[in-house]
C-alpha positions as a Python dict, from the first residue, in 0.01 Angstrom:
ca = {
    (1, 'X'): (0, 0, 0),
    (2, 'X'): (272, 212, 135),
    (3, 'X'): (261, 38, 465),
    (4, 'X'): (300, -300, 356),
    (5, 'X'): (580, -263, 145),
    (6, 'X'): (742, -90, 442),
    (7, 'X'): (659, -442, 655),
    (8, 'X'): (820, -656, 387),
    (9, 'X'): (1096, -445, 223),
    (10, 'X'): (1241, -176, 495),
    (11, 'X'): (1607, -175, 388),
    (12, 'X'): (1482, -112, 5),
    (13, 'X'): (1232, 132, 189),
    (14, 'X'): (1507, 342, 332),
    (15, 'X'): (1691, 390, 4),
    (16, 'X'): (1366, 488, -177),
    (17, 'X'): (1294, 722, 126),
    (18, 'X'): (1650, 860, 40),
    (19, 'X'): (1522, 928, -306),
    (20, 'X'): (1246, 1094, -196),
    (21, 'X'): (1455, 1315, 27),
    (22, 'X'): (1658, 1405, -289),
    (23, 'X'): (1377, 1519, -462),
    (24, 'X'): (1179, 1716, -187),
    (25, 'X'): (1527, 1883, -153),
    (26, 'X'): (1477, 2039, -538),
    (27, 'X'): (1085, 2103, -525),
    (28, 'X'): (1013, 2149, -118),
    (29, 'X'): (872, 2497, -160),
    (30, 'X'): (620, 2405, -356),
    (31, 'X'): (407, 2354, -103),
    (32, 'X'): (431, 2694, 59),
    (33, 'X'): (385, 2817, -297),
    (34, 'X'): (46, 2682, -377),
    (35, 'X'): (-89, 2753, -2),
    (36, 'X'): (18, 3112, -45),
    (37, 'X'): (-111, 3168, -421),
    (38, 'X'): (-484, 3008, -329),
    (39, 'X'): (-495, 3190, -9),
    (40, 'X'): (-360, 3520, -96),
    (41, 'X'): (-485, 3868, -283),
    (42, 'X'): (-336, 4058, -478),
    (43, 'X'): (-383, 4486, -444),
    (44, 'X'): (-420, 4580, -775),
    (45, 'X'): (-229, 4959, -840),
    (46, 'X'): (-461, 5169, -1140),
    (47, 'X'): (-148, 5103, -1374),
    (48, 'X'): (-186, 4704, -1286),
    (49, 'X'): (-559, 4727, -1311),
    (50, 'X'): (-522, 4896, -1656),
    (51, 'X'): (-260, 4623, -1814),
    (52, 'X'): (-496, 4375, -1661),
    (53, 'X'): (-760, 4529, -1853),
    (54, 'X'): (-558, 4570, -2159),
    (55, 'X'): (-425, 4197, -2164),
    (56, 'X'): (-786, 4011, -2063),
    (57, 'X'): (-781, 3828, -2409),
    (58, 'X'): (-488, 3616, -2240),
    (59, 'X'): (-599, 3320, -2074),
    (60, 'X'): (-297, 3347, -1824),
    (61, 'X'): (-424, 3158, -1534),
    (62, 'X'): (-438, 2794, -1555),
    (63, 'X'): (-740, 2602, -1353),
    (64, 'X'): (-734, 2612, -981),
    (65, 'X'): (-415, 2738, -1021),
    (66, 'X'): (-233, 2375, -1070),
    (67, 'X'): (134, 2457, -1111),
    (68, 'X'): (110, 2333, -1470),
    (69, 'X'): (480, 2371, -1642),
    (70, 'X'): (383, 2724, -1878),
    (71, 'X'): (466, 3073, -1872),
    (72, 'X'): (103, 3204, -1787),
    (73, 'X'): (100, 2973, -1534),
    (74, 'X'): (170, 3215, -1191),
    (75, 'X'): (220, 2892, -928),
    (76, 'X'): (468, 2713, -1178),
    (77, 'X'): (694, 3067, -1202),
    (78, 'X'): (679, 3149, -880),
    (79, 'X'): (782, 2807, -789),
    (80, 'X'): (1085, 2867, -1025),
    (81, 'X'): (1116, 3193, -784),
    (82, 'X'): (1028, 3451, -1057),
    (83, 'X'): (724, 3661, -1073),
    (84, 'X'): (373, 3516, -1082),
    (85, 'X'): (272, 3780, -1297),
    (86, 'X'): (575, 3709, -1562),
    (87, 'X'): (334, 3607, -1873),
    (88, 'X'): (132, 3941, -1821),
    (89, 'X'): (505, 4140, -1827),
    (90, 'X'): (648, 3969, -2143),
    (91, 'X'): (341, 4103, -2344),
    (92, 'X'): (381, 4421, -2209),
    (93, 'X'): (753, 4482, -2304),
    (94, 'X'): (700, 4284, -2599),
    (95, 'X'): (411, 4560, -2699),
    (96, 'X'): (603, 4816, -2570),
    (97, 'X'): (908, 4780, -2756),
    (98, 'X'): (887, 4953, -3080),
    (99, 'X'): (1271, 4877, -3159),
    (100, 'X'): (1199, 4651, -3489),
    (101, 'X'): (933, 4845, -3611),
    (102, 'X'): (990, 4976, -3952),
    (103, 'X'): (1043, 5343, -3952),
    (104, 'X'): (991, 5378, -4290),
    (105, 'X'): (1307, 5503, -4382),
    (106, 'X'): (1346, 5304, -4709),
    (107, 'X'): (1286, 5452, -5032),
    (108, 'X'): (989, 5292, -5270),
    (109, 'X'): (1297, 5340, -5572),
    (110, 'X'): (1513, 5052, -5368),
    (111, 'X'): (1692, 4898, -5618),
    (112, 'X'): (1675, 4510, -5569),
    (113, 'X'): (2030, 4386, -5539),
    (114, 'X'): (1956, 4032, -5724),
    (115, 'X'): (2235, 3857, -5612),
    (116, 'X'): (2161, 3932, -5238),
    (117, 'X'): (1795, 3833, -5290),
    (118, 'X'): (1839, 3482, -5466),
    (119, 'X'): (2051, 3419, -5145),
    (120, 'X'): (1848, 3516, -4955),
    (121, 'X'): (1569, 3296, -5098),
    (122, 'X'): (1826, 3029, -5090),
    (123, 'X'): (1793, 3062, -4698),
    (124, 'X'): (1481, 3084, -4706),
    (125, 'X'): (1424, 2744, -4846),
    (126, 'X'): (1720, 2574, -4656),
    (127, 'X'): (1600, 2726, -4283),
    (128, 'X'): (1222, 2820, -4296),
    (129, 'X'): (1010, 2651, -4553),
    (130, 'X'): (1078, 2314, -4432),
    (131, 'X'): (894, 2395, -4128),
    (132, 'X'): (597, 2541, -4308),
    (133, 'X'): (591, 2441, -4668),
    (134, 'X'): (320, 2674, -4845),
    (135, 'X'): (468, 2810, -5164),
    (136, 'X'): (392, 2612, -5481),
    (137, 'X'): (644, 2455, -5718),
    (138, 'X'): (739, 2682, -5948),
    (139, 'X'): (801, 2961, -5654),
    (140, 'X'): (1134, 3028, -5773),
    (141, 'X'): (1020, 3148, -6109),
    (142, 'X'): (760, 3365, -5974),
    (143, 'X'): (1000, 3525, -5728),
    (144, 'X'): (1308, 3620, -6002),
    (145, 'X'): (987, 3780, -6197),
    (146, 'X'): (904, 4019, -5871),
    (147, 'X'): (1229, 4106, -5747),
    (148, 'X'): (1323, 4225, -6149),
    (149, 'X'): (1084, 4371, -6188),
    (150, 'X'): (951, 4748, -6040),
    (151, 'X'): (816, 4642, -5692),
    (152, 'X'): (495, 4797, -5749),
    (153, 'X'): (269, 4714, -5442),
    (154, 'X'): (77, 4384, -5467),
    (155, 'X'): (37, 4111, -5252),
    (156, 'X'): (286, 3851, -5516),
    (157, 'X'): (509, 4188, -5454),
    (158, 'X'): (470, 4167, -5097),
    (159, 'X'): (505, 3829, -5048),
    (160, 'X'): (864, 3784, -5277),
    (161, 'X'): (947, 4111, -5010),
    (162, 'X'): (861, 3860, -4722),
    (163, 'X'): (1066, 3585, -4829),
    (164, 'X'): (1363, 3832, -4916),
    (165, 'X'): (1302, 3944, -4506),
    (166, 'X'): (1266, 3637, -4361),
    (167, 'X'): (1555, 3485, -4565),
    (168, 'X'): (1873, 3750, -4499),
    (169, 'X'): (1758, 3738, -4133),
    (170, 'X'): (1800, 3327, -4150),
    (171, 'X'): (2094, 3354, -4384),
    (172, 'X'): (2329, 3586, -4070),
    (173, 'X'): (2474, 3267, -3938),
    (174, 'X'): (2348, 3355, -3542),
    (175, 'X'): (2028, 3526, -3370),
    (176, 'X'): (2299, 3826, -3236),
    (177, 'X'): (2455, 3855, -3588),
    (178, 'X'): (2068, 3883, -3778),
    (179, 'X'): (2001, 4135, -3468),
    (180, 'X'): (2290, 4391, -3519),
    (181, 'X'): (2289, 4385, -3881),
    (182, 'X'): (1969, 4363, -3950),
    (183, 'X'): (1944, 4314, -4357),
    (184, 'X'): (1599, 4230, -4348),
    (185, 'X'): (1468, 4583, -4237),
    (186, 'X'): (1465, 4708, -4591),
    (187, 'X'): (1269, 4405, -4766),
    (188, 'X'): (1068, 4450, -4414),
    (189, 'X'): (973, 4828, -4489),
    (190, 'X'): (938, 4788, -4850),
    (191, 'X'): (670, 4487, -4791),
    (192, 'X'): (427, 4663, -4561),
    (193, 'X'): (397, 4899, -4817),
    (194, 'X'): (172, 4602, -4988),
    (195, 'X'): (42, 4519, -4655),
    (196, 'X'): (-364, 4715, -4718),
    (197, 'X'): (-361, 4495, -5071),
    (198, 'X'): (-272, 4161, -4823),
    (199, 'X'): (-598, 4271, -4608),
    (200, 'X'): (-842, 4316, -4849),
    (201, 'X'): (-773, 4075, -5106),
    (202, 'X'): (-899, 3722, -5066),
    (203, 'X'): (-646, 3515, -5240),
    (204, 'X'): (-422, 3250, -5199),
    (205, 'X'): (-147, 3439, -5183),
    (206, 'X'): (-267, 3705, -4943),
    (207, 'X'): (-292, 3451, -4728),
    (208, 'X'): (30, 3335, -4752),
    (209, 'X'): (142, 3676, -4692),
    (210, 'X'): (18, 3703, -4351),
    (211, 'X'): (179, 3308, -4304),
    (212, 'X'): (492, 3449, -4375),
    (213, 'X'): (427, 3780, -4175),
    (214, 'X'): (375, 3586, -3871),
    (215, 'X'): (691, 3372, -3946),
    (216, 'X'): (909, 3688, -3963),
    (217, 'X'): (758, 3798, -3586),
    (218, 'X'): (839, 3431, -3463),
    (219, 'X'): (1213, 3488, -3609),
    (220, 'X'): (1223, 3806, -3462),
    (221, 'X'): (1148, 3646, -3119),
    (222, 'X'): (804, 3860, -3126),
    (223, 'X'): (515, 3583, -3029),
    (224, 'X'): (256, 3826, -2961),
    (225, 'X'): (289, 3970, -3266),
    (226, 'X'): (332, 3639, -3445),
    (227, 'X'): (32, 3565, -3300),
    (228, 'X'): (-194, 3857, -3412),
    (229, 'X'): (-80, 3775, -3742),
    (230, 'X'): (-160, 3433, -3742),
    (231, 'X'): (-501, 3502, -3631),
    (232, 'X'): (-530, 3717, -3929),
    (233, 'X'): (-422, 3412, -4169),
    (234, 'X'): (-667, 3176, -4003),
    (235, 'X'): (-958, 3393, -4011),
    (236, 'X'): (-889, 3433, -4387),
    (237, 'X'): (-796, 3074, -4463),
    (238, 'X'): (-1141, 2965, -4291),
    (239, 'X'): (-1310, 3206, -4542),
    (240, 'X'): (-1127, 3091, -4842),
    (241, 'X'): (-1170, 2719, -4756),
    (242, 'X'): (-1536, 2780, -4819),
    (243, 'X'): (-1497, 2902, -5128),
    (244, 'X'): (-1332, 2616, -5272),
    (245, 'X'): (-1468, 2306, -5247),
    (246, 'X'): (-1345, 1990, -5017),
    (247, 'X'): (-1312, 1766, -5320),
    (248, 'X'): (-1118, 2001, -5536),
    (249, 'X'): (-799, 1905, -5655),
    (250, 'X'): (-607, 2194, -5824),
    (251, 'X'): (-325, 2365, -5706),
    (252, 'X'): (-497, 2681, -5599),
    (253, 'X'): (-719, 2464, -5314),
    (254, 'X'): (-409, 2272, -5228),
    (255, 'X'): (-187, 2567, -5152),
    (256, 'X'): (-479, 2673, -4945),
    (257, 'X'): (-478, 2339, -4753),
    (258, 'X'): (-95, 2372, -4689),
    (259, 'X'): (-144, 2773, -4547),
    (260, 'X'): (-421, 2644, -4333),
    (261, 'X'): (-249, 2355, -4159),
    (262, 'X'): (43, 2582, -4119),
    (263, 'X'): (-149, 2849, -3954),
    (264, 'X'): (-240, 2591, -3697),
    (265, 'X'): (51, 2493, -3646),
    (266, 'X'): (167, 2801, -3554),
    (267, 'X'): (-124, 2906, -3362),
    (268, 'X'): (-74, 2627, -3127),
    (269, 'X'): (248, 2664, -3071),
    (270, 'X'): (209, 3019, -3013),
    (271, 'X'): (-73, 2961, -2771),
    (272, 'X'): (135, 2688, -2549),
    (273, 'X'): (293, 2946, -2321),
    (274, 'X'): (81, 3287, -2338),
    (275, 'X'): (-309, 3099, -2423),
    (276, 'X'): (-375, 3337, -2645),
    (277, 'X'): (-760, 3433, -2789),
    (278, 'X'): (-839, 3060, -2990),
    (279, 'X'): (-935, 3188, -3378),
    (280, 'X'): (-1148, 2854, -3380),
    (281, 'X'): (-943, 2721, -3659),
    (282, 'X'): (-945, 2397, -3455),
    (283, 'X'): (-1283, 2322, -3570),
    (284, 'X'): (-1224, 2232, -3896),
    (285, 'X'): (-920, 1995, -3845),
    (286, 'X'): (-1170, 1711, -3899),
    (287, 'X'): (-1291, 1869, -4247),
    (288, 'X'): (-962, 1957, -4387),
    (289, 'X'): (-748, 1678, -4591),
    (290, 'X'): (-383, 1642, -4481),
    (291, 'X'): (-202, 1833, -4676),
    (292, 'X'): (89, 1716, -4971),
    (293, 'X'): (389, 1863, -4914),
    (294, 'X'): (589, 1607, -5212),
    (295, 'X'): (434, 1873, -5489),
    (296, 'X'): (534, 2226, -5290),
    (297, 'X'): (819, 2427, -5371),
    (298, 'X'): (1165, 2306, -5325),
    (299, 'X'): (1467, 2580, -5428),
    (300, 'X'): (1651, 2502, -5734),
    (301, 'X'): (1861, 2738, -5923),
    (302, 'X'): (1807, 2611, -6245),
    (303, 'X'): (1479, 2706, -6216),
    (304, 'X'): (1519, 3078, -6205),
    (305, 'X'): (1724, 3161, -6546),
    (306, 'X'): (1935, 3388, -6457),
    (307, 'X'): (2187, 3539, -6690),
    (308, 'X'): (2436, 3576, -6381),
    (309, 'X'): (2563, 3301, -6121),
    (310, 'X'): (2236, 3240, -5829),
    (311, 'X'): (2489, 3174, -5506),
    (312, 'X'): (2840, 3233, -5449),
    (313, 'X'): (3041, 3020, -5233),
    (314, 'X'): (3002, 3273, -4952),
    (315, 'X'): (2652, 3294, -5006),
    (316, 'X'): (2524, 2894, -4914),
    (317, 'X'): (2390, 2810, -4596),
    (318, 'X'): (2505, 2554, -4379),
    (319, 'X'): (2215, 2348, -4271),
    (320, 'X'): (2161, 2035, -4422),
    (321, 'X'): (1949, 1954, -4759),
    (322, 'X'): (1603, 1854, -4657),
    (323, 'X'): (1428, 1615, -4938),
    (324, 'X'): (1056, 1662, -4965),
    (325, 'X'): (948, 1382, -4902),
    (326, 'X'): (1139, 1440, -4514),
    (327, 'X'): (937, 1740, -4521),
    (328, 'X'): (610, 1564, -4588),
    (329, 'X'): (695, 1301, -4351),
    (330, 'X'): (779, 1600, -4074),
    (331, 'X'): (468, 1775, -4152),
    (332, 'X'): (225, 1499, -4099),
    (333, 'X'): (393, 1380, -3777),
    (334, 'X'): (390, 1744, -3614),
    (335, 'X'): (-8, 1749, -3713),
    (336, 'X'): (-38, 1463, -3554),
    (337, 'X'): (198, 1567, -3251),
    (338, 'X'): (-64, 1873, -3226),
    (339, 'X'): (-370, 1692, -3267),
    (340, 'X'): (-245, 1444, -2962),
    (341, 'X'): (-170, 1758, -2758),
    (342, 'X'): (-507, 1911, -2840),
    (343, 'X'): (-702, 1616, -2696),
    (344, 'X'): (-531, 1627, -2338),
    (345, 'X'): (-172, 1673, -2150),
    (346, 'X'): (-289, 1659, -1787),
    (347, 'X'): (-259, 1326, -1587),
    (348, 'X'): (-435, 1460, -1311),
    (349, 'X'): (-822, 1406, -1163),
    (350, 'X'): (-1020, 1659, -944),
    (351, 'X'): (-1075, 1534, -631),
    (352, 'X'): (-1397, 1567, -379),
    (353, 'X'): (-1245, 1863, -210),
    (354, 'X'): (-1159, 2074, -574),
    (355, 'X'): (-804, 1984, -558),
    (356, 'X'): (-585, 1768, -829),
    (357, 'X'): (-412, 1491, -802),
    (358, 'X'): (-196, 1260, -991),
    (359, 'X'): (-399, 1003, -1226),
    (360, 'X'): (-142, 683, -1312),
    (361, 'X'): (-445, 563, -1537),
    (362, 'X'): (-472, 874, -1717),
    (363, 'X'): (-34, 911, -1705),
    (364, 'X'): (0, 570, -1853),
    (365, 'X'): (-304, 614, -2121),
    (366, 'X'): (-126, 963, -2267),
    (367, 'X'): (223, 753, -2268),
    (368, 'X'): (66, 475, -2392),
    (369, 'X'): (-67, 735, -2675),
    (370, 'X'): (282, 886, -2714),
    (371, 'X'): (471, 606, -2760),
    (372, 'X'): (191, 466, -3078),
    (373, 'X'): (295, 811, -3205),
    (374, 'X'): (621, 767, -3200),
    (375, 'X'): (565, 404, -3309),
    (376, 'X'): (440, 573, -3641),
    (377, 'X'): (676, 780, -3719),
    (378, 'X'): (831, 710, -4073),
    (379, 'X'): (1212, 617, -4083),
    (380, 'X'): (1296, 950, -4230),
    (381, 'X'): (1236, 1141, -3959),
    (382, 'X'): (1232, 887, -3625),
    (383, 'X'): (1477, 954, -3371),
    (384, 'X'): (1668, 769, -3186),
    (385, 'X'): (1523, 736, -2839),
    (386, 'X'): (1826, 505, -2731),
    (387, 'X'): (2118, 724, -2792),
    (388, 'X'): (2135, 783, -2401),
    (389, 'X'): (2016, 1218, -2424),
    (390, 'X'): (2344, 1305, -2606),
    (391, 'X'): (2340, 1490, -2971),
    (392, 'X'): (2376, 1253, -3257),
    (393, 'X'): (2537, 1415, -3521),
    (394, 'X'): (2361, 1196, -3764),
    (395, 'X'): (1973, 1313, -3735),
    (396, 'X'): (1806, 1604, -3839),
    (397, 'X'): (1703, 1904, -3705),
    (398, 'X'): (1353, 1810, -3826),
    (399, 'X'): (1385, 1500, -3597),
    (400, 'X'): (1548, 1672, -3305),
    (401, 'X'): (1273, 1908, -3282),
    (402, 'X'): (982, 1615, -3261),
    (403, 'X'): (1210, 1468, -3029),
    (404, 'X'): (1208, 1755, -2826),
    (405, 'X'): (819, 1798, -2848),
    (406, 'X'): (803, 1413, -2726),
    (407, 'X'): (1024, 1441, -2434),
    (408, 'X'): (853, 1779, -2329),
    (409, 'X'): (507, 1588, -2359),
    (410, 'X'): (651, 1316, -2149),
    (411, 'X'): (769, 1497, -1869),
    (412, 'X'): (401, 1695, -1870),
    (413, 'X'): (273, 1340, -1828),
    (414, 'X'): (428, 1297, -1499),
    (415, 'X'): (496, 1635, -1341),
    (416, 'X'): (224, 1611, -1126),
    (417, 'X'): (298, 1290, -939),
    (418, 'X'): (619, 1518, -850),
    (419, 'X'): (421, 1778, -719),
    (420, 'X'): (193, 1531, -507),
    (421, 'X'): (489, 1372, -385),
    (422, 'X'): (665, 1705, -246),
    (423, 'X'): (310, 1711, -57),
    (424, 'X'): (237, 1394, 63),
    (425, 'X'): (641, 1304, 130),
    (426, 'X'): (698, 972, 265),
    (427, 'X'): (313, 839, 207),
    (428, 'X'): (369, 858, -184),
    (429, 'X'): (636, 643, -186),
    (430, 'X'): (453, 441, -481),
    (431, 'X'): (510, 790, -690),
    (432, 'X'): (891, 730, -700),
    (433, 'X'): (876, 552, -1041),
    (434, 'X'): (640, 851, -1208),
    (435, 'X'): (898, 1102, -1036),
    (436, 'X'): (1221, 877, -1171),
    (437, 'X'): (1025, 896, -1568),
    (438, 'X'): (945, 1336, -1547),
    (439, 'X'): (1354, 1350, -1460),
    (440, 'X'): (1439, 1133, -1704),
    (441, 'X'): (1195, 1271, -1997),
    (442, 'X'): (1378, 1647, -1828),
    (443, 'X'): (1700, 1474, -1939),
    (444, 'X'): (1636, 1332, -2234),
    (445, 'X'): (1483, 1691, -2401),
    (446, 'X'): (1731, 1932, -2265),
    (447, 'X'): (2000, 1795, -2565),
    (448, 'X'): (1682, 1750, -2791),
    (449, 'X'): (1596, 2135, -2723),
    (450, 'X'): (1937, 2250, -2760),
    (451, 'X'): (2043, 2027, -3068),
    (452, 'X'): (1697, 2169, -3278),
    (453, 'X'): (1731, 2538, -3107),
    (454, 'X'): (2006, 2612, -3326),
    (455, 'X'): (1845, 2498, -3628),
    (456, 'X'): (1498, 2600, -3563),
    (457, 'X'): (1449, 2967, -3605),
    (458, 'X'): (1131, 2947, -3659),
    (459, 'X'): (1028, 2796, -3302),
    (460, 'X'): (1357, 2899, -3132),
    (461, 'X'): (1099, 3149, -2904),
    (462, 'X'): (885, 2850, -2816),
    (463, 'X'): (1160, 2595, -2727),
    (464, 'X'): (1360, 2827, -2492),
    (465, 'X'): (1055, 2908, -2322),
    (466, 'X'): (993, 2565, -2218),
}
């Protein structure tokens, strides 16, 4: 095909071959880097052998070794020239550093400052729980009851603790300001002290408990840890899901719902970069209903009765009000987001010889897929996939996070026809159009990254790592 268009068209061939230069300028190495990775060994020292050892759970290599655009992928870093072995290092130092572990220097007689915590739920409901709505209606209620009252271990103590953590972290303004002040240590310390209660007991709100204690590890920029908590929550939502019944309604089996769907949320995310151990929670996304987020809990300061003022002017956050039904219409799209990157991100085919190449069938079925997604997407939360990659003021940092997730997905889609085209230079000519849509999906999610970074404590690990 090549060949003939070169016959008919060679002055619109040379500027295409000019194209292609441009690229094979950014991504030449490539090629070196996958000959050297699939021909080369690597001498293993005892200490390597040991961490290797140590961090087998972690399915770091990706098949054949296809420079596929993740952490734990060693041909993708290396072709960014950092170290094949980077995934395997980040859990190291991450498990290694001890820095935010409690030491247990606060006292069990802690006097609850109630002022400080009712902000600090406050933040909690303006930055976190929009992500992963699981408390129930009347949450604020319950809380002022457990934070005035004596903070006697129990898993309703630990989980007001939890919220109290995860909130005065949020509520610091910046990631640098939450780290050197750090006024979630003591609601931190205080809340492991229910943490043998939050094991044991099989109860709806144990297992929102461990929810929220993975939460607080993804805000402290701790995905390993995150992620042993989360595998925690899922193995106890599983068992509490067959306890209660499919078709029952009340509130206790719907909260349940919520915590599971969260827990896979977070799971997969989690498990983009490192491929951590799978909990198997994925086998029972066909048996669980879609969860209804319009009847979870939604901060009101009426609802507390306090005899004092709930939020000074100092105290209010900045981000913008997010209705529930936003929420709900978030939620369902980012199950479905997952679901769609569950099935299959790869455009690629084996060929006869074990290698992979670029698949336009398969690239333009997952686009074709994408784009029904996005076709879907309820007004509330739809961005704007015309407004030429620059911020818009206007949306929400609900929407600029799915439309990071779609541009990101995009540009997966068509990486690998620029990797075959690095190798097969001028004879892939017919690639240029696949190459022109990955650098245009790059463009298009850098501002979408950066715009719901900011907002998006919650995944800020998982979008800076892509």
């Amino acid at each position: 095909m090549a060949s003939d268009v070169s016959i008919k068209t060679p002055e619109r061939n040379q500027s295409r071959k000019t194209d292609i230069a441009s690229i094979k300028d950014q991504l030449r190495h490539i090629t070196k880097v996958l000959t050297t990775t699939s021909t080369s060994r690597r001498t293993h020292t005892l200490d390597e052998g040991l961490k290797d050892a140590f961090y087998s759970q972690y399915a770091l290599d990706a098949p054949n070794d296809f420079p596929f655009m993740t952490i734990k992928t060693p041909s993708m870093m290396q072709l960014l020239g950092l170290d094949g072995q980077l995934a395997k290092q980040l859990i190291a130092q991450e498990r290694r550093d001890i820095s935010v572990i409690p030491r247990g220097g606060t006292s069990r007689f802690f006097v609850m400052q109630q002022q400080r915590a009712l902000a600090a739920l406050a933040a909690f409901s303006t930055e976190i729980h929009k992500w992963y709505p699981i408390l129930p209606a009347d949450y604020s209620t319950k809380f002022l009851q457990q934070v005035s009252g004596d903070l006697t271990p129990s898993t309703q103590t630990c989980l007001a603790l939890l919220v109290c953590a995860i909130g005065a972290f949020a509520d610091c303004g910046s990631m640098q300001t939450a780290f050197n002040d750090r006024k979630d240590v003591p609601y931190f310390e205080l809340a492991l002290a229910s943490l043998p209660q939050v094991l044991v007991e099989s109860s709806v709100t144990s297992l929102q408990c461990l929810v929220l204690l993975s939460i607080y590890h993804c805000c402290l920029l701790k995905p390993c840890q995150a992620h042993d908590y989360v595998l925690i929550a899922s193995n106890k939502a599983q068992t509490l899901l067959n306890v209660f019944c499919e078709d029952t309604h009340d509130e206790s089996a719907e909260q349940i719902k919520r915590s599971f769907w969260a827990v896979l949320l977070i799971e997969s995310e989690l498990n983009v970069q490192f491929g951590g151990p799978d909990s198997g929670i994925w086998e029972l996304d066909n048996h669980v209903r879609l969860p209804n987020n319009k009847q979870t809990w939604d901060f009101d300061a009426t609802d507390t009765h306090s005899p004092m003022p709930l939020l000074s002017p100092g105290t209010t956050t900045s981000s913008e009000a997010i209705g529930l039904d936003r929420v709900q219409s978030y939620y369902l799209a980012e199950i479905a987001m997952r679901r769609m990157l569950r099935r299959c991100t790869a455009s690629i085919r084996p060929t006869a010889n074990g290698k992979y190449v670029f698949a336009p069938v398969i690239a333009a079925e997952l686009e074709l897929q994408l784009d029904e997604w996005y076709n879907y997407l309820p007004p509330l939360v739809r961005f704007d996939r015309t407004r030429a990659a620059t911020p818009s003021s206007s949306s929400s940092i609900l929407e600029a996070f799915l439309a990071a997730q779609y541009y990101s997905y995009k540009a997966s889609i068509y990486w690998p026809a620029v990797c075959q085209a690095i190798e097969f230079g001028d004879d892939a000519l017919e690639l240029q159009p696949h190459c022109e849509k990955f650098f245009q999906s790059v463009a298009e999610f850098l501002p979408s990254a950066s715009e719901a970074v900011h907002g998006c404590l919650v995944n800020a690990w998982t979008l800076h790592a892509r």
